Structure formats: C-alpha cells, structure tokens
Amino acid sequence: MHETGTRVDVAIVGSGFAGLGAAVRLGEEGRDYLVLEKGHTLGGTWRDNTYPGCACDVQSHLYSFSFAPNPEWTRTFARQPEIRAYLEHVADRFGLRDRIRFGAEVTAAHWAGRHWDLRLADGSRVHARAVVWGTGALHEPSVPDIPGLDEFAGTAFHSAQWRADHDLTGRRVAVIGTGASAIQFVPAIQPQVASLTLFQRTAPWVLPKPDRPVSAVARRLYRAVPAVQRLQRALIYARNELLVSGFLKPRRMALIERFARAYLHRTFAGRPDLEAKVTPDFTIGCKRILMSNDYYPALKRPNVDVVTEKIVRVTPNAVVTADGAEHEVDTIIFGTGFRVGAGLGKSVPITGRDGVRLADQGAVEGFLGTTIAGFPNLFVLTGPNTGLGHSSMIFMIESQLDYVTAALRLLDEHGAVALDTRQDRQDAYNAALQRRFEGSVWTAGGCASWYLDDDGRNRTLWPGYTFDFRRRTRKVRPADHELLA
Ligand code: NAP
C-alpha cells in the first residue's frame, strides 16, 4: 500500500451476479476495472446463503446471464450449490479472477471532484473514475430486537449465516419467520430435528413449485442446439411477465388466488385448525409469492407446531408468546429477512458532490434504479425500484449494465469526466413511478411488506413490465444528466 492507493478507471464493489456481470461487460468494452470483494470467495448472495434447501425460485434458464447460458442445469429451479458453481464457472470462462481483489472491504466512498476515493478496511485506498456498486439490496441480515435474546443460552443464528457446525439432529428448534428463505429450510430440517416450533407473523401465499430434474437428453439437446435453450428462456420470460398485469390491477389476481386457495385446502384436508392458521389474509402478490412443494407437507408433521401468537420475549431456554406460553427450545433460527437497501450509504458511508451524504437523504431515490443525483459516476446495480416479484434479477442487472456502459461511452464521446443525474429529472421520474404504484397489489393488497419503506412508499420494486425497463435503460439521454468536465 502506498499513500495514493490503487488507480483504476472503474471500481466494481461486490462479486455476486451484479459485480461479475459488470466485470464481463466492462471487460468486453476494453475498460480498466477492478472488482473489490470483501469475502475470500465470489458469489454474493449465492455464496452467503448456504442454508439447507436453499434454491432459486426463478427458473434456471432465466436465472442466468444471457451471455452465458448454462446447458448443464440439473433442475428446472437450480439449487444454491449449482448456482454458486455457475458463478465460479463464469469467472473462469471470462477470465475475471485476476481482476478481483478478495478481502477488500470497502468502508467508505467519497467523490473527490474528479474521481471516487474508496477506503478499504485494511487501510488501503482505491481511486476510480466510476464506481459500480453491486452489493445487492438484500445483503445484511435483519434480526429482530426481541427482549431477552441476549440471555438465550442455546444457539441462535440467521438463515443467511447458517451454522453448519451446529448439528440440528434431535434439537428443539424455533424458526422465526415464514418468508422465502424459511419456507425452503423448514422442510429441509424438519425430518432431522426433535421439534420445530414455527413462529408465523403473517401467513404467506405459497404455490406449488414446478421443479423437476432436467433430463440428460434435454441437457445434450441444449449443448448441441443452444437455440432450444434460448427459446425455453424466452417462453419462461414471457410467461412470468403475464403476472405484471395482475400486480398492477389486483382484481386480476382472483384466478391465481383461487388456485392457491384450492392448493392450500387440498393439502390441509382434515386439518382445518392448521389450514386456518396458514391461510393468508391479503391479496396474493402483495408480498412475494412463494413456491414450494414440501413446505405445507412439512407443517403437517407431528414434530411441527405453527405458532401465530406474537413473540414477546426470549428466556435462556424458551421463546415466550403473548398468550404466556413458553416454547422451550435450544436453537433459534431467524428467517427474518434482510435490512432492505442497507448497502446504500448506510453501513458504508457514501459522500457525493458538495459533501452530501447518501445516508442523510432518508429514503434513497434513484434514476432508472442506477444513478443518483449528486453522486456522479456512481452506478448502483439492483438500486432503488429495480426489484421484482415475478422474474429474474439477472435480467434487470443486464439492463442496468446496458445503461452503465452507454453512460461511460457518452463520457468518452464528450471528453467528460463524469455524469451527474439532474435532480429535476430524477424527481419527475420518481413521481411518475410512484403514480404507477397507486392501486397496485403492493399498495392496495392489504399487507405490510418490506417493499414499502417507513413513509409507505415503494422504493423497492419496478412497477411494470421488465421489457419496459430494458427499453428505457438501452440508451442514456444526455438531457437527463449534467456532464462534468
Ligand atoms: P422475508 O421475505 O423478508 O421474510 C421474513 C419473514 O420473517 C417474514 O415472514 C416476516 O414476517 C418475518 N419476520 C420479520 N421480522 C419479524 C419479527 N420481528 N417477528 C416475527 N416475524 C418476523 O425474508 P427472506 O425469507 O429471507 O427473503 C427475503 C427476500 O430474499 C425474498 O423476498 C426474496 O426476494 C429473496 N429470496 C429469494 C429466494 C429465491 O428463491 N429467489 C429465496 C430466499 C430469499 P412478516 O411477513 O409479518 O413481515
């Protein structure tokens, strides 16, 4: 390390799907880039989430880079080890490893007039003209502040920090949360544990998952005729987009809700008590629609108890609910989700023009989910309002990378140093976006979800068709930005 630090044209923070995708695209453009990865291996969310049963609920053919189709997927919905291996493969195939600095944790980012000054945990610095922020929106585990948790004498951990060293065999386990992660690990651990007490605050909608092995014949076909896999991908993409119409006009969700209700009723035949507990009380789609074939069956097992009473405290050996019941356990697993958007200026301070701190902005708004007024040459992947409940985030990331590469080309053409989004354009963009949420299932569906922030605005999801996002990110309109010389 020396005083001035490393100089690079573009610094990419994170080596998950976003960071690696950025590396490939910037490499293709012949740009000088460096990936900064705080861990010692790559893979982002698919490296961190190793809980039993971890898998993707977006179809494998679509949940992969368009420029790196994988004919070898062994299931229609890939599981975590296979997705992680895919990312390792992408790094090798595109020769990215030499340009990833591992153990490089960015602790602060500051716009220094003509470049970004990144500070790393080891005291070193990186100066970059542009920064691509690829740390993901669901990155920091959220553990509720339950009174007494500190005094719990057993083992407690979050699903994204799974304790593989803690053998669950014969344990009395509490699981808190019934979201996308919990519904995957609950059926995976249920056969192993002595008892599983599942604390459900809100019953989610769960649909059957059309997950099945991909035959060796199909894999051979994809290898020999890549167009077949591309066609599959296009069909899956188109089918998923059909849901958007229902998200925007919730009464159109009636059919799918009827289907989900019938599935639930069939599965819990003879167990009306349990059926009542797990029947959601909001319009399907208001929260992420979950998919599983083994979650509901697991809840019916004799060693599982679904508790809907509010948790009030934890004692050294129990979780206590509002009805006074003490549920004795020796392990607590939190499937309680993530601190949404925590990566954006909160845990890592980001300071833009005129010393403005992103954290001081309250809820962060962006422009096309990628740029933020006042923060020149900062490109956030999976930024504000890019989230999806129905399709692949990889599609959104690739759209954003179109925008990033177009922006950098625009700077070259104009001999400019940086691009800063105009505040008025950003405000108009967000006002229009918020109008689209009015009457949508996320706003009018009768649920409280992490999609909405403290002021009730949805700054998480893209409120429309993803092809519209792709169209809008294809080009950079110079009028939307100020070019800094
Ligand atoms: P989540 O969907 O946010 O679910 C968190 C769960 O914990 C909810 O059931 C929530 O209840 C409950 N909870 C939170 N705080 C609580 C508290 N204080 N007391 C009791 N219950 C509490 O989190 P996640 O399951 O980790 O999933 C997060 C996101 O990651 C997903 O929405 C999805 O985008 C992504 N994910 C994707 C996949 C995939 O297959 N692609 C898999 C896993 C995760 P409420 O509903 O009442 O808030």
Coordinates of C-alpha atoms and ligand atoms in Angstrom, one line a residue:
M1 CA 0.0 0.0 0.0
H2 CA 1.2 3.5 -0.8
E3 CA -0.2 6.9 0.0
T4 CA -2.0 7.4 -3.3
G5 CA -3.6 4.0 -3.4
T6 CA -4.6 2.0 -6.5
R7 CA -5.8 3.8 -9.5
V8 CA -8.4 2.2 -11.8
D9 CA -11.0 3.5 -14.3
V10 CA -13.9 1.6 -12.8
A11 CA -14.1 0.0 -9.4
I12 CA -16.8 -2.7 -9.0
V13 CA -17.9 -3.4 -5.5
G14 CA -19.0 -7.0 -4.9
S15 CA -18.6 -10.2 -6.9
G16 CA -22.1 -11.6 -7.0
F17 CA -24.3 -11.7 -10.1
A18 CA -24.1 -7.9 -10.3
G19 CA -20.4 -7.5 -9.9
L20 CA -19.4 -10.3 -12.1
G21 CA -21.9 -9.2 -14.8
A22 CA -20.4 -5.8 -14.7
A23 CA -16.8 -7.2 -14.9
V24 CA -17.8 -9.2 -18.0
R25 CA -19.4 -6.2 -19.7
L26 CA -16.7 -3.7 -18.9
G27 CA -14.1 -6.2 -20.0
E28 CA -15.8 -6.6 -23.3
E29 CA -15.7 -2.8 -23.7
G30 CA -11.9 -2.9 -23.0
R31 CA -12.3 -0.9 -19.8
D32 CA -9.8 -0.9 -17.0
Y33 CA -11.7 -2.3 -13.9
L34 CA -11.1 -3.9 -10.6
V35 CA -13.6 -5.9 -8.5
L36 CA -13.4 -5.3 -4.8
E37 CA -14.8 -8.2 -2.8
K38 CA -14.9 -8.2 0.9
G39 CA -15.0 -12.0 1.2
H40 CA -12.4 -14.5 0.2
T41 CA -14.6 -16.2 -2.5
L42 CA -17.0 -14.9 -5.0
G43 CA -20.7 -15.5 -5.5
G44 CA -22.5 -12.8 -3.4
T45 CA -25.9 -14.0 -2.1
W46 CA -25.3 -17.5 -3.5
R47 CA -22.1 -17.7 -1.5
D48 CA -23.6 -16.4 1.7
N49 CA -26.8 -18.3 1.8
T50 CA -25.9 -21.9 2.4
Y51 CA -29.0 -22.9 4.5
P52 CA -30.4 -26.4 3.8
G53 CA -32.8 -26.4 0.9
C54 CA -31.5 -23.1 -0.5
A55 CA -32.6 -22.8 -4.1
C56 CA -33.8 -20.2 -6.5
D57 CA -37.5 -19.7 -7.1
V58 CA -36.8 -18.3 -10.6
Q59 CA -36.3 -20.9 -13.4
S60 CA -32.7 -21.7 -14.1
H61 CA -32.9 -21.0 -17.8
L62 CA -33.8 -17.4 -16.9
Y63 CA -31.8 -17.0 -13.7
S64 CA -28.5 -16.9 -15.6
F65 CA -26.7 -14.4 -17.7
S66 CA -28.0 -14.2 -21.3
F67 CA -24.4 -14.1 -22.5
A68 CA -23.5 -17.3 -20.6
P69 CA -26.3 -19.8 -20.9
N70 CA -25.8 -23.0 -18.9
P71 CA -26.9 -26.1 -20.7
E72 CA -25.9 -28.2 -17.7
W73 CA -28.6 -27.1 -15.2
T74 CA -29.7 -30.3 -13.5
R75 CA -33.0 -28.9 -12.3
T76 CA -35.6 -26.5 -13.7
F77 CA -35.1 -24.5 -10.5
A78 CA -31.4 -24.7 -9.6
R79 CA -30.2 -25.2 -6.0
Q80 CA -27.7 -23.0 -4.3
P81 CA -24.5 -25.1 -4.8
E82 CA -25.2 -25.3 -8.5
I83 CA -25.8 -21.5 -8.9
R84 CA -22.7 -20.8 -6.9
A85 CA -20.7 -23.2 -9.2
Y86 CA -22.2 -21.4 -12.2
L87 CA -20.8 -18.1 -11.0
E88 CA -17.4 -19.7 -10.4
H89 CA -17.6 -21.0 -13.9
V90 CA -18.5 -17.5 -15.3
A91 CA -15.4 -16.1 -13.5
D92 CA -13.2 -18.7 -15.2
R93 CA -14.7 -18.6 -18.6
F94 CA -14.4 -14.8 -18.8
G95 CA -11.0 -14.7 -17.1
L96 CA -12.2 -12.4 -14.2
R97 CA -10.3 -13.9 -11.3
D98 CA -7.1 -11.8 -11.8
R99 CA -9.2 -8.7 -11.6
I100 CA -11.0 -9.5 -8.4
R101 CA -9.3 -8.3 -5.2
F102 CA -10.5 -10.5 -2.4
G103 CA -10.6 -9.5 1.2
A104 CA -11.1 -5.9 0.0
E105 CA -13.9 -4.5 2.1
V106 CA -15.0 -1.0 1.1
T107 CA -15.7 1.0 4.3
A108 CA -16.3 4.5 2.8
A109 CA -16.7 6.1 -0.7
H110 CA -16.2 9.8 -1.3
W111 CA -16.5 11.8 -4.6
A112 CA -13.3 13.8 -4.7
G113 CA -14.2 16.1 -7.5
R114 CA -12.9 14.1 -10.4
H115 CA -12.8 10.6 -9.1
W116 CA -14.1 8.4 -6.3
D117 CA -11.9 7.8 -3.3
L118 CA -12.7 4.4 -1.8
R119 CA -11.4 3.5 1.6
L120 CA -10.9 -0.2 2.5
A121 CA -11.0 -1.9 5.8
D122 CA -7.3 -2.8 5.6
G123 CA -6.4 0.9 5.4
S124 CA -5.7 0.9 1.7
R125 CA -7.4 3.2 -0.9
V126 CA -8.7 2.8 -4.4
H127 CA -9.2 5.8 -6.7
A128 CA -11.7 5.2 -9.5
R129 CA -13.3 7.5 -12.0
A130 CA -16.5 5.5 -11.8
V131 CA -17.9 3.0 -9.3
V132 CA -20.3 0.2 -10.0
W133 CA -22.0 -0.7 -6.7
G134 CA -23.0 -4.3 -6.8
T135 CA -23.5 -5.3 -3.1
G136 CA -27.2 -6.2 -3.6
A137 CA -30.2 -4.9 -1.7
L138 CA -30.7 -7.9 0.5
H139 CA -27.4 -8.3 2.0
E140 CA -27.4 -7.5 5.7
P141 CA -29.4 -10.0 7.8
S142 CA -32.1 -8.5 9.9
V143 CA -32.5 -10.0 13.4
P144 CA -35.4 -8.6 15.4
D145 CA -34.7 -6.9 18.7
I146 CA -36.5 -9.3 20.9
P147 CA -36.2 -8.7 24.7
G148 CA -34.1 -11.3 26.4
L149 CA -32.5 -12.6 23.2
D150 CA -29.0 -11.8 24.6
E151 CA -29.6 -14.1 27.5
F152 CA -30.7 -17.1 25.3
A153 CA -28.5 -20.0 26.5
G154 CA -28.8 -22.0 23.3
T155 CA -27.6 -21.3 19.7
A156 CA -29.3 -18.6 17.7
F157 CA -28.4 -17.6 14.1
H158 CA -29.8 -16.1 10.9
S159 CA -30.6 -18.2 7.8
A160 CA -28.0 -16.2 5.8
Q161 CA -25.3 -17.0 8.4
W162 CA -26.2 -20.7 8.7
R163 CA -24.2 -22.5 11.4
A164 CA -23.2 -25.7 9.6
D165 CA -21.2 -26.6 12.7
H166 CA -24.4 -26.7 14.8
D167 CA -25.8 -30.2 14.3
L168 CA -29.6 -29.9 14.4
T169 CA -30.2 -33.6 14.9
G170 CA -32.5 -34.1 17.9
R171 CA -32.7 -30.4 18.7
R172 CA -35.7 -28.4 19.7
V173 CA -35.7 -25.7 17.2
A174 CA -37.6 -22.4 16.9
V175 CA -37.9 -20.9 13.5
I176 CA -38.9 -17.2 13.4
G177 CA -40.3 -16.0 10.0
T178 CA -42.2 -17.6 7.1
G179 CA -40.7 -15.8 4.1
A180 CA -38.9 -17.1 1.0
S181 CA -35.9 -18.4 3.0
A182 CA -37.8 -20.1 5.8
I183 CA -40.1 -22.0 3.5
Q184 CA -37.0 -23.5 2.0
F185 CA -35.2 -24.6 5.1
V186 CA -38.1 -25.6 7.3
P187 CA -38.9 -28.7 5.2
A188 CA -35.2 -29.4 4.9
I189 CA -34.5 -29.5 8.6
Q190 CA -37.9 -30.9 9.8
P191 CA -37.0 -34.6 9.4
Q192 CA -33.8 -34.1 11.4
V193 CA -35.0 -32.1 14.5
A194 CA -36.8 -33.3 17.5
S195 CA -39.3 -30.5 17.4
L196 CA -39.8 -27.4 15.2
T197 CA -41.8 -24.5 16.5
L198 CA -42.5 -22.2 13.7
F199 CA -43.4 -18.6 14.6
Q200 CA -45.5 -17.1 11.9
R201 CA -46.4 -13.4 12.0
T202 CA -48.0 -13.3 8.6
A203 CA -49.1 -16.3 6.6
P204 CA -47.6 -16.2 3.1
W205 CA -49.2 -17.3 -0.2
V206 CA -47.5 -20.5 -1.3
L207 CA -47.9 -22.1 -4.7
P208 CA -46.6 -25.5 -5.9
K209 CA -43.2 -25.2 -7.5
P210 CA -42.9 -26.8 -10.9
D211 CA -39.4 -28.0 -10.0
R212 CA -38.1 -31.2 -11.6
P213 CA -34.8 -32.7 -12.8
V214 CA -33.6 -31.8 -16.3
S215 CA -33.0 -35.0 -18.2
A216 CA -29.6 -35.9 -19.6
V217 CA -31.3 -35.9 -23.1
A218 CA -32.5 -32.3 -22.6
R219 CA -29.1 -31.2 -21.5
R220 CA -27.5 -32.8 -24.5
L221 CA -30.0 -31.0 -26.7
Y222 CA -29.2 -27.7 -25.1
R223 CA -25.5 -28.3 -25.6
A224 CA -26.0 -29.3 -29.3
V225 CA -28.6 -26.7 -30.2
P226 CA -28.3 -23.7 -28.0
A227 CA -31.3 -22.1 -29.7
V228 CA -33.6 -24.6 -28.0
Q229 CA -32.5 -23.3 -24.6
R230 CA -32.8 -19.7 -25.8
L231 CA -36.4 -20.5 -26.8
Q232 CA -37.1 -22.0 -23.4
R233 CA -35.8 -18.9 -21.8
A234 CA -37.9 -16.7 -23.9
L235 CA -41.0 -18.7 -23.1
I236 CA -40.4 -18.6 -19.4
Y237 CA -39.7 -14.9 -19.6
A238 CA -42.9 -14.2 -21.4
R239 CA -45.0 -16.4 -19.1
N240 CA -43.5 -14.7 -16.0
E241 CA -44.4 -11.2 -17.4
L242 CA -48.0 -12.2 -17.6
L243 CA -48.1 -11.7 -13.8
V244 CA -47.4 -8.0 -14.1
S245 CA -50.8 -7.2 -15.3
G246 CA -52.2 -8.7 -12.1
F247 CA -49.8 -6.8 -9.9
L248 CA -50.9 -3.6 -11.4
K249 CA -54.7 -4.5 -11.3
P250 CA -55.1 -6.7 -8.3
R251 CA -58.6 -7.9 -9.2
R252 CA -56.9 -9.8 -12.0
M253 CA -55.2 -11.9 -9.3
A254 CA -58.5 -13.6 -8.4
L255 CA -57.8 -16.6 -10.6
I256 CA -54.4 -17.3 -9.2
E257 CA -55.6 -16.7 -5.7
R258 CA -58.4 -19.2 -6.2
F259 CA -55.8 -21.7 -7.4
A260 CA -53.6 -21.1 -4.4
R261 CA -56.5 -21.4 -2.0
A262 CA -57.5 -24.7 -3.6
Y263 CA -54.0 -26.0 -3.2
L264 CA -53.9 -25.0 0.4
H265 CA -57.3 -26.5 1.1
R266 CA -56.3 -29.8 -0.6
T267 CA -53.0 -30.0 1.2
F268 CA -54.6 -29.4 4.7
A269 CA -57.6 -31.7 4.2
G270 CA -58.6 -33.0 7.6
R271 CA -56.6 -30.3 9.4
P272 CA -58.9 -27.3 9.5
D273 CA -57.0 -25.8 12.5
L274 CA -53.8 -25.7 10.6
E275 CA -55.5 -24.6 7.4
A276 CA -57.0 -21.6 9.2
K277 CA -53.6 -20.6 10.6
V278 CA -51.7 -20.7 7.3
T279 CA -54.4 -19.1 5.2
P280 CA -53.2 -15.6 4.2
D281 CA -55.4 -12.5 4.8
F282 CA -54.2 -10.3 1.9
T283 CA -54.3 -10.3 -1.8
I284 CA -51.8 -12.7 -3.4
G285 CA -48.9 -10.8 -4.8
C286 CA -48.9 -8.1 -2.1
K287 CA -45.9 -9.9 -0.7
R288 CA -43.6 -12.1 -2.7
I289 CA -45.5 -15.2 -3.9
L290 CA -43.6 -18.2 -2.6
M291 CA -43.3 -21.6 -4.3
S292 CA -42.7 -24.9 -2.6
N293 CA -43.9 -28.5 -2.8
D294 CA -42.7 -29.5 0.6
Y295 CA -43.4 -26.6 2.9
Y296 CA -47.0 -27.3 3.6
P297 CA -46.5 -31.0 4.0
A298 CA -43.7 -30.3 6.5
L299 CA -46.1 -28.2 8.6
K300 CA -48.4 -31.2 9.0
R301 CA -45.7 -33.4 10.5
P302 CA -46.2 -34.4 14.2
N303 CA -43.0 -32.7 15.3
V304 CA -44.0 -29.3 13.9
D305 CA -46.1 -26.7 15.7
V306 CA -47.2 -23.5 14.0
V307 CA -47.5 -20.6 16.5
T308 CA -49.2 -17.4 15.4
E309 CA -49.2 -15.6 18.8
K310 CA -46.9 -12.6 18.9
I311 CA -43.4 -13.2 20.4
V312 CA -42.9 -11.1 23.4
R313 CA -39.5 -12.2 24.8
V314 CA -36.9 -14.9 24.9
T315 CA -35.7 -16.6 28.1
P316 CA -32.5 -18.6 28.4
N317 CA -34.4 -21.7 27.2
A318 CA -37.6 -20.6 25.6
V319 CA -39.5 -18.3 23.3
V320 CA -42.4 -16.7 25.1
T321 CA -45.5 -15.6 23.3
A322 CA -48.2 -13.0 24.2
D323 CA -50.6 -15.7 25.5
G324 CA -48.0 -16.5 28.2
A325 CA -46.9 -19.8 26.6
E326 CA -43.2 -20.7 27.0
H327 CA -42.0 -22.6 24.0
E328 CA -38.9 -24.5 25.2
V329 CA -36.1 -24.6 22.6
D330 CA -32.4 -25.0 22.4
T331 CA -31.9 -23.4 18.9
I332 CA -33.4 -20.3 17.3
I333 CA -33.2 -19.8 13.6
F334 CA -34.1 -16.4 12.2
G335 CA -35.7 -16.5 8.8
T336 CA -36.5 -12.8 9.3
G337 CA -35.1 -11.4 6.1
F338 CA -32.7 -8.5 5.4
R339 CA -32.3 -4.8 6.1
V340 CA -33.5 -3.6 2.8
G341 CA -31.2 -1.3 0.9
A342 CA -28.8 -1.4 3.9
G343 CA -25.9 -1.4 1.5
L344 CA -26.8 2.0 0.1
G345 CA -25.0 4.6 2.1
K346 CA -25.9 3.3 5.5
S347 CA -23.5 0.7 6.5
V348 CA -20.9 2.1 4.1
P349 CA -21.0 5.9 4.0
I350 CA -21.1 7.3 0.5
T351 CA -20.4 11.0 0.1
G352 CA -21.2 12.7 -3.2
R353 CA -20.8 16.3 -4.5
D354 CA -20.6 19.1 -2.0
G355 CA -20.1 16.6 0.8
V356 CA -23.7 15.4 0.6
R357 CA -24.0 12.0 2.3
L358 CA -26.4 9.4 0.9
A359 CA -27.4 8.4 4.4
D360 CA -28.7 11.9 5.1
Q361 CA -31.2 11.6 2.2
G362 CA -33.6 9.4 4.2
A363 CA -35.2 7.1 1.6
V364 CA -32.8 6.9 -1.3
E365 CA -34.3 7.6 -4.7
G366 CA -32.5 6.9 -8.0
F367 CA -32.9 7.3 -11.7
L368 CA -33.7 4.2 -13.6
G369 CA -32.5 2.4 -10.4
T370 CA -28.9 3.1 -11.5
T371 CA -27.8 6.6 -10.9
I372 CA -28.4 9.1 -8.0
A373 CA -28.4 12.8 -8.4
G374 CA -25.5 14.4 -6.6
F375 CA -23.4 11.2 -6.8
P376 CA -21.5 11.5 -10.2
N377 CA -20.4 8.3 -11.9
L378 CA -21.9 6.1 -9.2
F379 CA -23.8 3.3 -10.8
V380 CA -25.9 1.2 -8.4
L381 CA -26.9 -2.2 -9.6
T382 CA -30.2 -3.5 -8.2
G383 CA -30.7 0.0 -6.9
P384 CA -33.9 1.7 -5.9
N385 CA -37.1 0.4 -7.7
T386 CA -35.4 -2.4 -9.6
G387 CA -36.7 -5.3 -7.5
L388 CA -39.0 -7.9 -8.9
G389 CA -41.5 -10.4 -7.5
H390 CA -42.1 -12.3 -10.7
S391 CA -38.9 -12.6 -12.8
S392 CA -35.1 -12.7 -12.8
M393 CA -33.0 -10.0 -11.3
I394 CA -30.3 -11.0 -13.7
F395 CA -32.5 -9.5 -16.5
M396 CA -32.6 -6.2 -14.5
I397 CA -28.9 -6.3 -13.9
E398 CA -28.1 -6.8 -17.6
S399 CA -30.4 -3.9 -18.4
Q400 CA -28.6 -1.7 -15.9
L401 CA -25.3 -2.8 -17.4
D402 CA -26.5 -1.5 -20.8
Y403 CA -27.1 1.8 -19.1
V404 CA -23.7 1.9 -17.4
T405 CA -21.7 1.0 -20.5
A406 CA -23.7 3.6 -22.5
A407 CA -23.0 6.2 -19.9
L408 CA -19.3 5.6 -20.0
R409 CA -19.3 5.7 -23.8
L410 CA -21.2 9.0 -23.6
L411 CA -18.4 10.4 -21.3
D412 CA -15.8 9.3 -23.9
E413 CA -17.7 10.9 -26.7
H414 CA -17.9 14.2 -24.9
G415 CA -14.5 14.1 -23.3
A416 CA -16.2 14.5 -20.0
V417 CA -15.0 13.2 -16.6
A418 CA -18.3 12.4 -15.0
L419 CA -22.0 12.3 -15.4
D420 CA -24.4 13.5 -12.7
T421 CA -28.1 13.0 -13.0
R422 CA -30.2 16.1 -12.9
Q423 CA -32.3 16.4 -9.7
D424 CA -35.4 17.6 -11.6
R425 CA -35.3 14.6 -13.9
Q426 CA -34.8 12.2 -11.1
D427 CA -37.8 13.8 -9.2
A428 CA -40.0 13.7 -12.2
Y429 CA -39.0 10.1 -12.8
N430 CA -39.8 9.1 -9.2
A431 CA -43.1 11.0 -9.2
A432 CA -44.2 9.0 -12.3
L433 CA -43.0 5.8 -10.8
Q434 CA -45.0 6.4 -7.6
R435 CA -48.1 7.1 -9.6
R436 CA -47.8 3.6 -11.1
F437 CA -48.0 2.1 -7.7
E438 CA -51.4 3.6 -6.9
G439 CA -54.0 0.9 -6.8
S440 CA -51.3 -1.8 -7.4
V441 CA -51.4 -5.0 -5.4
W442 CA -48.3 -3.9 -3.4
T443 CA -50.2 -0.8 -2.2
A444 CA -53.8 -1.9 -2.2
G445 CA -53.3 -5.6 -1.4
G446 CA -53.8 -5.3 2.3
C447 CA -50.4 -6.3 3.6
A448 CA -47.4 -4.7 5.3
S449 CA -44.3 -5.7 3.3
W450 CA -40.7 -4.8 3.2
Y451 CA -41.3 -3.5 -0.3
L452 CA -42.7 -0.3 1.4
D453 CA -40.5 2.0 3.4
D454 CA -41.3 3.9 6.6
D455 CA -43.3 6.6 4.7
G456 CA -45.4 3.9 2.9
R457 CA -43.7 4.4 -0.5
N458 CA -42.5 1.5 -2.6
R459 CA -38.9 2.3 -3.4
T460 CA -38.1 -1.4 -3.9
L461 CA -39.9 -2.8 -6.9
W462 CA -40.0 -2.0 -10.6
P463 CA -43.8 -1.3 -11.1
G464 CA -44.2 -2.7 -14.6
Y465 CA -43.0 -5.0 -17.3
T466 CA -39.3 -5.7 -17.3
F467 CA -39.1 -5.2 -21.1
D468 CA -40.1 -1.6 -20.4
F469 CA -37.1 -1.3 -18.0
R470 CA -34.9 -2.9 -20.7
R471 CA -36.1 -0.4 -23.3
R472 CA -35.6 2.6 -21.0
T473 CA -32.1 1.6 -20.0
R474 CA -30.9 0.8 -23.5
K475 CA -29.7 4.4 -24.1
V476 CA -28.6 7.3 -22.0
R477 CA -30.4 10.5 -22.7
P478 CA -27.8 13.3 -22.3
A479 CA -30.6 15.7 -21.2
D480 CA -31.2 13.6 -18.1
H481 CA -27.7 14.3 -16.8
E482 CA -25.1 17.0 -16.4
L483 CA -21.8 16.3 -17.9
L484 CA -18.8 17.4 -15.7
A485 CA -15.7 18.4 -17.5
Ligands
NAP1 P1 -38.6 -12.1 4.1 O1 -39.2 -12.5 2.9 O2 -38.4 -10.6 4.4 O3 -39.3 -12.8 5.3 C1 -39.0 -12.5 6.6 C2 -40.0 -13.3 7.5 O4 -39.7 -13.0 8.8 C3 -41.5 -12.9 7.3 O5 -42.3 -14.0 7.4 C4 -41.7 -11.8 8.4 O6 -43.0 -11.7 8.8 C5 -40.8 -12.5 9.5 N1 -40.4 -11.5 10.5 C6 -39.6 -10.5 10.3 N2 -39.4 -9.8 11.4 C7 -40.1 -10.5 12.4 C8 -40.4 -10.3 13.7 N3 -39.8 -9.3 14.4 N4 -41.1 -11.2 14.4 C9 -41.7 -12.2 13.7 N5 -41.5 -12.4 12.4 C10 -40.8 -11.6 11.7 O7 -37.1 -12.7 4.2 P2 -36.4 -13.9 3.5 O8 -37.3 -15.1 3.6 O9 -35.0 -14.1 3.9 O10 -36.5 -13.4 2.0 C11 -36.0 -12.1 1.6 C12 -36.0 -12.0 0.2 O11 -34.9 -12.7 -0.3 C13 -37.2 -12.6 -0.6 O12 -38.3 -11.8 -0.6 C14 -36.6 -12.8 -1.9 O13 -36.5 -11.6 -2.6 C15 -35.2 -13.2 -1.6 N6 -35.1 -14.7 -1.5 C16 -35.2 -15.2 -2.7 C17 -35.2 -16.6 -2.8 C18 -35.3 -17.2 -4.1 O14 -35.6 -18.3 -4.2 N7 -35.0 -16.5 -5.2 C19 -35.0 -17.4 -1.7 C20 -34.9 -16.7 -0.4 C21 -34.9 -15.4 -0.4 P3 -44.0 -10.6 8.1 O15 -44.4 -11.2 6.8 O16 -45.1 -10.5 9.0 O17 -43.1 -9.4 7.9

